[in-house]
Short mmCIF file of C-alpha atoms in Angstrom, two decimals:
data_model
loop_
_atom_site.label_atom_id
_atom_site.label_comp_id
_atom_site.label_asym_id
_atom_site.label_seq_id
_atom_site.Cartn_x
_atom_site.Cartn_y
_atom_site.Cartn_z
CA UNK A 1 0.00 0.00 0.00
CA UNK A 2 0.92 3.67 -0.11
CA UNK A 3 0.80 4.31 3.63
CA UNK A 4 3.42 4.20 6.36
CA UNK A 5 4.28 0.66 7.35
CA UNK A 6 5.98 -0.56 10.51
CA UNK A 7 7.42 -3.89 11.52
CA UNK A 8 7.08 -5.93 13.53
CA UNK A 9 3.52 -5.17 14.63
CA UNK A 10 4.21 -6.80 17.98
CA UNK A 11 7.46 -7.51 19.77
CA UNK A 12 7.90 -9.29 23.08
CA UNK A 13 11.38 -9.28 24.52
CA UNK A 14 13.17 -9.94 27.75
CA UNK A 15 14.60 -7.23 29.92
CA UNK A 16 18.18 -6.46 28.89
CA UNK A 17 17.82 -7.51 25.26
CA UNK A 18 18.20 -5.14 22.29
CA UNK A 19 15.34 -4.54 19.85
CA UNK A 20 15.06 -2.94 16.43
CA UNK A 21 11.87 -1.41 15.12
CA UNK A 22 11.48 -0.56 11.46
CA UNK A 23 9.54 2.17 9.67
CA UNK A 24 8.88 2.48 5.93
CA UNK A 25 7.60 6.00 5.27
CA UNK A 26 5.46 7.16 2.37
CA UNK A 27 7.60 7.49 -0.72
CA UNK A 28 8.73 11.06 -1.29
CA UNK A 29 8.06 12.26 2.24
CA UNK A 30 11.08 14.16 3.46
CA UNK A 31 10.29 14.17 7.16
CA UNK A 32 10.10 11.14 9.43
CA UNK A 33 9.15 11.07 13.11
CA UNK A 34 9.18 8.53 15.91
CA UNK A 35 6.80 8.76 18.85
CA UNK A 36 5.85 6.40 21.61
CA UNK A 37 2.50 6.01 23.26
CA UNK A 38 2.02 4.47 26.65
CA UNK A 39 -1.33 3.41 28.06
CA UNK A 40 -3.36 6.46 29.02
CA UNK A 41 -0.77 8.83 27.63
CA UNK A 42 -0.58 10.96 24.55
CA UNK A 43 2.18 10.63 22.02
CA UNK A 44 5.67 11.31 23.32
CA UNK A 45 8.06 12.70 20.72
CA UNK A 46 11.31 10.75 20.32
CA UNK A 47 13.19 11.85 17.21
CA UNK A 48 12.65 13.73 13.93
CA UNK A 49 14.50 13.44 10.61
CA UNK A 50 14.19 16.12 7.93
CA UNK A 51 15.94 15.51 4.64
CA UNK A 52 19.71 15.64 5.02
CA UNK A 53 19.64 17.82 8.13
CA UNK A 54 20.91 16.60 11.47
CA UNK A 55 18.07 14.81 13.26
CA UNK A 56 16.29 16.38 16.22
CA UNK A 57 17.05 13.86 18.97
CA UNK A 58 15.75 15.98 21.81
CA UNK A 59 12.99 13.51 22.73
CA UNK A 60 15.10 10.39 23.17
CA UNK A 61 14.69 9.41 26.84
CA UNK A 62 18.14 7.91 27.32
CA UNK A 63 21.29 6.91 25.46
CA UNK A 64 19.86 3.40 25.14
CA UNK A 65 17.66 4.79 22.36
CA UNK A 66 19.00 5.56 18.91
CA UNK A 67 17.59 5.86 15.41
CA UNK A 68 18.88 6.13 11.91
CA UNK A 69 17.38 6.82 8.56
CA UNK A 70 19.12 5.29 5.59
CA UNK A 71 18.99 6.88 2.14
CA UNK A 72 16.34 9.33 3.26
CA UNK A 73 13.78 6.55 3.43
CA UNK A 74 13.59 3.60 5.82
CA UNK A 75 14.24 4.26 9.48
CA UNK A 76 15.22 1.96 12.32
CA UNK A 77 14.70 2.73 15.99
CA UNK A 78 17.01 0.72 18.24
CA UNK A 79 16.54 0.26 21.95
CA UNK A 80 19.47 -1.31 23.76
CA UNK A 81 19.28 -3.16 27.07
CA UNK A 82 15.50 -2.85 27.17
CA UNK A 83 13.76 -2.07 30.44
CA UNK A 84 10.17 -2.76 31.47
CA UNK A 85 9.38 0.95 31.31
CA UNK A 86 10.19 0.83 27.58
CA UNK A 87 6.97 -1.13 27.02
CA UNK A 88 4.74 1.01 24.82
CA UNK A 89 3.45 1.39 21.28
CA UNK A 90 6.10 2.97 19.06
CA UNK A 91 4.61 5.01 16.24
CA UNK A 92 6.32 6.27 13.14
CA UNK A 93 5.00 9.10 10.97
CA UNK A 94 6.12 10.78 7.79
CA UNK A 95 5.18 14.08 6.24
CA UNK A 96 5.76 16.33 3.28
CA UNK A 97 4.23 19.58 4.55
CA UNK A 98 1.87 19.87 7.51
CA UNK A 99 0.07 16.57 7.80
CA UNK A 100 1.81 13.71 9.53
CA UNK A 101 0.77 10.28 8.31
CA UNK A 102 1.13 7.61 10.96
CA UNK A 103 1.85 3.93 10.69
CA UNK A 104 -0.05 1.37 12.78
CA UNK A 105 2.72 1.17 15.36
CA UNK A 106 4.82 -1.55 16.95
CA UNK A 107 3.63 -2.77 20.33
CA UNK A 108 6.71 -3.51 22.42
CA UNK A 109 6.40 -5.57 25.57
CA UNK A 110 9.42 -6.01 27.80
CA UNK A 111 9.08 -8.87 30.24
CA UNK B 1 5.86 18.21 31.32
CA UNK B 2 2.68 18.24 29.22
CA UNK B 3 2.50 21.38 27.09
CA UNK B 4 -1.04 20.68 25.97
CA UNK B 5 -3.75 19.73 28.45
CA UNK B 6 -6.85 18.06 27.12
CA UNK B 7 -10.17 17.81 28.87
CA UNK B 8 -12.11 15.82 29.58
CA UNK B 9 -9.96 12.71 29.60
CA UNK B 10 -13.00 10.46 29.13
CA UNK B 11 -16.39 11.23 27.66
CA UNK B 12 -19.29 8.79 27.39
CA UNK B 13 -22.46 10.03 25.75
CA UNK B 14 -25.59 8.86 23.95
CA UNK B 15 -26.04 9.09 20.22
CA UNK B 16 -27.44 12.46 19.20
CA UNK B 17 -25.84 14.47 22.00
CA UNK B 18 -23.43 17.34 21.44
CA UNK B 19 -19.98 17.52 23.02
CA UNK B 20 -16.93 19.74 23.24
CA UNK B 21 -13.34 18.71 23.87
CA UNK B 22 -10.81 21.28 25.02
CA UNK B 23 -7.10 21.62 24.45
CA UNK B 24 -5.29 24.25 26.52
CA UNK B 25 -1.76 25.49 26.98
CA UNK B 26 0.17 28.39 28.42
CA UNK B 27 2.40 28.28 25.35
CA UNK B 28 1.80 29.77 21.92
CA UNK B 29 1.68 27.42 18.95
CA UNK B 30 2.14 28.20 15.27
CA UNK B 31 -0.47 25.60 14.40
CA UNK B 32 -2.83 23.19 16.07
CA UNK B 33 -3.90 19.85 14.74
CA UNK B 34 -6.59 17.42 15.81
CA UNK B 35 -6.19 13.71 15.24
CA UNK B 36 -8.49 10.76 15.81
CA UNK B 37 -7.08 7.37 16.73
CA UNK B 38 -8.81 4.01 16.77
CA UNK B 39 -7.52 0.92 18.60
CA UNK B 40 -4.56 -0.72 16.93
CA UNK B 41 -4.06 2.11 14.46
CA UNK B 42 -2.05 5.27 14.24
CA UNK B 43 -3.69 8.69 14.60
CA UNK B 44 -5.37 10.17 11.52
CA UNK B 45 -5.40 13.90 10.93
CA UNK B 46 -8.81 15.60 11.09
CA UNK B 47 -7.84 19.26 10.71
CA UNK B 48 -5.04 21.80 10.93
CA UNK B 49 -5.68 25.35 12.13
CA UNK B 50 -2.98 28.00 11.81
CA UNK B 51 -4.59 31.41 12.38
CA UNK B 52 -5.66 32.74 15.77
CA UNK B 53 -9.46 32.81 15.94
CA UNK B 54 -9.78 30.42 13.03
CA UNK B 55 -12.86 28.22 12.88
CA UNK B 56 -13.08 25.20 10.61
CA UNK B 57 -16.08 22.97 10.05
CA UNK B 58 -16.02 19.41 8.80
CA UNK B 59 -19.58 18.13 8.58
CA UNK B 60 -20.65 17.74 12.22
CA UNK B 61 -17.23 18.68 13.63
CA UNK B 62 -16.26 22.29 14.40
CA UNK B 63 -12.71 23.20 15.32
CA UNK B 64 -11.61 26.51 16.79
CA UNK B 65 -8.16 27.95 17.41
CA UNK B 66 -8.00 30.51 20.19
CA UNK B 67 -7.21 34.13 19.38
CA UNK B 68 -3.92 33.90 21.28
CA UNK B 69 -3.08 30.55 19.64
CA UNK B 70 -2.78 28.87 23.04
CA UNK B 71 -5.94 26.81 23.03
CA UNK B 72 -8.34 24.97 20.78
CA UNK B 73 -11.65 23.20 20.95
CA UNK B 74 -13.41 20.46 19.05
CA UNK B 75 -17.20 20.47 19.03
CA UNK B 76 -19.21 17.54 17.71
CA UNK B 77 -22.89 17.98 16.93
CA UNK B 78 -25.30 15.06 17.10
CA UNK B 79 -22.62 12.50 17.93
CA UNK B 80 -22.82 9.07 16.32
CA UNK B 81 -21.34 5.72 17.40
CA UNK B 82 -18.89 6.03 14.52
CA UNK B 83 -17.38 9.06 16.26
CA UNK B 84 -16.05 6.79 19.01
CA UNK B 85 -12.29 7.02 19.34
CA UNK B 86 -9.36 8.79 20.96
CA UNK B 87 -9.16 12.45 20.00
CA UNK B 88 -5.73 14.02 20.23
CA UNK B 89 -4.72 17.63 19.87
CA UNK B 90 -1.19 18.43 18.77
CA UNK B 91 0.61 21.73 18.56
CA UNK B 92 3.40 22.75 16.24
CA UNK B 93 5.91 25.47 17.03
CA UNK B 94 7.69 25.74 13.70
CA UNK B 95 7.25 29.17 12.17
CA UNK B 96 9.41 28.52 9.16
CA UNK B 97 6.41 27.83 6.98
CA UNK B 98 7.73 24.55 5.64
CA UNK B 99 7.59 21.14 7.24
CA UNK B 100 5.86 21.30 10.57
CA UNK B 101 8.54 19.65 12.64
CA UNK B 102 7.85 17.86 15.88
CA UNK B 103 4.39 18.00 17.37
CA UNK B 104 3.49 18.36 21.04
CA UNK B 105 0.57 16.06 21.78
CA UNK B 106 -2.04 16.21 24.49
CA UNK B 107 -2.95 13.01 26.37
CA UNK B 108 -6.17 12.66 24.42
CA UNK B 109 -9.88 12.43 25.08
CA UNK B 110 -11.43 8.98 24.84
CA UNK B 111 -14.91 9.43 23.40
CA UNK B 112 -17.52 6.69 23.51
CA UNK B 113 -20.85 7.25 21.80
CA UNK B 114 -23.56 4.73 22.70
CA UNK B 115 -26.35 3.89 20.26
#
């Protein structure tokens, strides 16, 4: 389809393990965002990529979190040494101008 | 710290009733967006307002951006069960006129409309 896709849709991991979450944005969209959503909470901004500019990493909660965007398209969010408080739905969005188009999210559960 | 406060957090009403959801902040935003999210899906944009005092209508939904660009409201007339969902407001602070940049989201209002 033409929308934003994310994989996996669900991920269960053990505390201390590393995880990688993938986002395929809409083709041609120059901006890509990662958010996370915990139960009962709104969306928490994590990181923002815009073209070839340096990413805005101001929302990353700790140095265990990192993200990259290869070739201006696909992005990977990596969480190292996962903790139980990392459990949440991780949402990716892409945009061209104002509207952000969201993927369905990856539900991460850390046991 | 939550820049945008939404109220109420939960709203349960009967079909045909009217409702208003509020989104307030002490900060000024260059734009304000409203999204609707259903379980298992990402949020979907309903509207973007960029001018203080702006009012936009989409069928039974009316959106207003405060004059000072610090608050917004969403009013639904004659609610229907299909309106059920999580309504999120989100503010942008990018004045460059190009890509919006990061959004500051409220915690959302969970609306349930009973038939």
